[in-house]
Short mmCIF file of C-alpha atoms in Angstrom, two decimals:
data_model
loop_
_atom_site.label_atom_id
_atom_site.label_comp_id
_atom_site.label_asym_id
_atom_site.label_seq_id
_atom_site.Cartn_x
_atom_site.Cartn_y
_atom_site.Cartn_z
CA ALA A 1 41.44 -35.46 42.21
CA GLY A 2 41.72 -35.92 45.86
CA GLY A 3 38.06 -35.50 46.90
CA SER A 4 36.37 -37.80 49.50
CA THR A 5 34.09 -39.38 46.84
CA SER A 6 37.06 -40.26 44.40
CA ALA A 7 38.75 -43.60 44.36
CA PRO A 8 41.91 -43.77 46.51
CA GLN A 9 45.07 -42.57 44.63
CA PRO A 10 48.17 -44.92 44.50
CA PRO A 11 50.86 -43.62 46.91
CA SER A 12 53.54 -41.34 45.47
CA SER A 13 56.98 -42.70 44.97
CA SER A 14 58.31 -40.44 47.72
CA SER A 15 56.05 -41.89 50.34
CA ALA A 16 56.49 -45.77 49.65
CA SER A 17 59.36 -47.52 51.12
CA GLY A 18 59.17 -51.02 49.89
CA GLY A 19 59.30 -52.54 46.38
CA LYS A 20 61.49 -49.80 44.94
CA ILE A 21 63.42 -50.40 41.74
CA GLY A 22 66.07 -47.64 41.05
CA GLY A 23 64.62 -45.16 43.72
CA GLN A 24 60.99 -45.63 42.40
CA MET A 25 58.18 -47.96 43.40
CA SER A 26 57.52 -50.73 41.16
CA LYS A 27 54.33 -50.79 39.17
CA LEU A 28 53.18 -53.84 40.73
CA ARG A 29 53.78 -52.43 44.24
CA GLN A 30 51.87 -49.50 43.38
CA MET A 31 48.84 -51.60 42.12
CA GLU A 32 48.95 -53.69 45.20
CA GLU A 33 48.88 -50.47 47.41
CA PHE A 34 46.03 -48.93 45.30
CA GLU A 35 43.99 -52.25 45.84
CA ARG A 36 44.60 -52.36 49.46
CA ALA A 37 43.37 -48.64 49.86
CA LEU A 38 40.41 -49.36 47.77
CA ALA A 39 39.36 -52.50 49.67
CA MET A 40 39.66 -50.45 53.05
CA LYS A 41 37.38 -47.79 51.59
CA GLU A 42 34.85 -50.29 50.43
CA ALA A 43 34.84 -52.12 53.86
CA SER A 44 34.24 -48.85 55.72
CA LYS A 45 31.19 -48.05 53.24
CA ALA A 46 29.71 -51.54 53.93
CA ALA A 47 30.04 -51.14 57.64
CA ILE A 48 28.30 -47.75 57.63
CA SER A 49 25.47 -49.08 55.33
CA GLN A 50 24.89 -52.00 57.64
CA THR A 51 24.40 -49.57 60.53
CA ALA A 52 22.16 -47.38 58.34
CA ASP A 53 19.99 -50.39 57.56
CA LYS A 54 19.04 -50.99 61.27
CA PRO A 55 15.88 -49.18 62.30
CA THR A 56 16.49 -46.57 64.96
CA ILE A 57 14.28 -46.55 67.98
CA TYR A 58 13.07 -43.09 68.69
CA ARG A 59 12.96 -42.38 72.36
CA ASP A 60 10.38 -39.63 73.32
CA ARG A 61 12.04 -38.18 76.26
CA ALA A 62 9.55 -35.41 76.57
CA LYS A 63 6.78 -37.87 76.86
CA GLU A 64 8.83 -40.01 79.47
CA ARG A 65 9.06 -36.83 81.69
CA ARG A 66 5.37 -36.06 81.31
CA GLU A 67 4.52 -39.46 82.39
CA SER A 68 6.86 -39.50 85.19
CA PHE A 69 5.37 -36.30 86.46
CA SER A 70 1.87 -37.45 86.19
CA ASP A 71 2.39 -40.56 88.08
CA ASP A 72 0.56 -40.05 91.19
CA SER A 73 1.52 -43.45 92.83
CA SER A 74 4.98 -42.37 93.69
CA GLY A 75 3.71 -39.78 96.11
CA TYR A 76 5.33 -36.85 94.25
CA SER A 77 2.88 -35.26 91.60
CA GLY A 78 5.94 -33.47 89.89
CA VAL A 79 6.05 -29.69 88.90
CA LYS A 80 2.76 -28.09 87.91
CA SER A 81 2.58 -26.09 84.65
CA ALA A 82 1.61 -22.39 84.85
CA ARG A 83 -1.79 -23.39 83.16
CA ASP A 84 -2.40 -25.76 86.00
CA ILE A 85 -1.61 -23.20 88.47
CA ASN A 86 -3.83 -20.66 86.94
CA GLY A 87 -6.69 -22.98 86.07
CA ASN A 88 -6.06 -22.19 82.48
CA LEU A 89 -7.53 -18.63 82.91
CA ASP A 90 -5.86 -15.35 82.01
CA TRP A 91 -5.33 -13.23 85.08
CA ARG A 92 -4.84 -9.49 86.02
CA CYS A 93 -1.77 -8.75 88.13
CA GLY A 94 -2.58 -7.55 91.75
CA GLY A 95 0.19 -5.13 91.57
CA CYS A 96 0.33 -3.14 88.18
CA LYS A 97 -3.19 -4.56 86.80
CA LYS A 98 -1.60 -5.73 83.68
CA LEU A 99 -3.36 -8.58 81.81
CA ASN A 100 -1.33 -11.89 81.74
CA PHE A 101 -1.96 -15.08 79.90
CA ALA A 102 -2.61 -18.20 81.52
CA ARG A 103 0.72 -19.73 80.40
CA THR A 104 2.69 -17.30 82.73
CA ILE A 105 2.96 -17.23 86.59
CA PHE A 106 4.98 -13.94 86.64
CA CYS A 107 3.54 -10.59 85.48
CA ILE A 108 5.01 -9.68 82.26
CA SER A 109 5.13 -6.04 83.25
CA CYS A 110 6.32 -5.98 86.97
CA SER A 111 7.45 -9.48 87.35
CA LYS A 112 5.23 -10.16 90.51
CA PRO A 113 4.20 -13.71 90.87
CA VAL A 114 0.53 -15.02 90.99
CA ASP A 115 -0.61 -14.36 94.65
CA GLN A 116 -3.83 -13.72 96.61
CA ASP A 117 -4.17 -10.39 94.82
CA THR A 118 -4.38 -11.82 91.49
CA GLU A 119 -7.83 -11.48 89.61
CA TYR A 120 -8.46 -14.34 87.36
CA LEU A 121 -10.69 -13.60 84.31
CA ASP A 122 -13.35 -15.88 83.15
CA SER A 123 -12.66 -16.21 79.47
CA SER A 124 -16.29 -15.74 78.33
CA ASP A 125 -16.64 -12.55 80.45
CA HIS A 126 -13.49 -11.18 78.98
CA GLN A 127 -14.47 -11.98 75.32
CA ALA A 128 -17.78 -10.38 75.95
CA LYS A 129 -16.21 -7.05 77.31
CA ARG A 130 -13.67 -7.17 74.48
CA HIS A 131 -16.62 -7.73 72.00
CA GLN A 132 -18.45 -4.87 73.51
CA GLY A 133 -15.46 -2.63 73.09
CA ILE A 134 -14.99 -3.52 69.63
CA MET A 135 -18.57 -2.95 68.81
CA LYS A 136 -18.42 0.53 70.50
CA LEU A 137 -15.32 1.47 68.36
CA ALA A 138 -17.24 0.33 65.25
CA ARG A 139 -20.23 2.53 66.16
CA LEU A 140 -17.91 5.39 66.66
CA HIS A 141 -16.09 5.09 63.41
CA ASP A 142 -19.59 4.73 61.54
CA SER A 143 -20.64 7.96 63.32
CA ARG A 144 -17.55 9.82 62.24
CA THR A 145 -17.68 8.56 58.50
CA ALA A 146 -21.52 9.36 58.12
#
């Protein structure tokens, strides 16, 4: 039984050098070695439990970065997010006319960046057109099933 959770085993007779009687370690020496190994194991457990009892301080590094970038007193406003660049609006690529979400600044189809040819979509207009298209499909479906 040499697992990490079991008690330390007394050293074998071949590994011990002191306290030998007739080529074997005396029972007293074996007991001393065993007690010393046990004491060392208990001391290491106590050290681990003392460090575990101390509360760890969580450092929110992401929050620190956001605060450092939003600090305008430094003269450097930091890197803007894609939503800030796009005004939190979805946009249509000027090159391939693919609809892109506000969270991106490069077209998902042709990789062209947002530029002067970019068409921004007002979300209310976009939703109204989408709703009209859905209703048109529903009417078409109803006319086919009737």
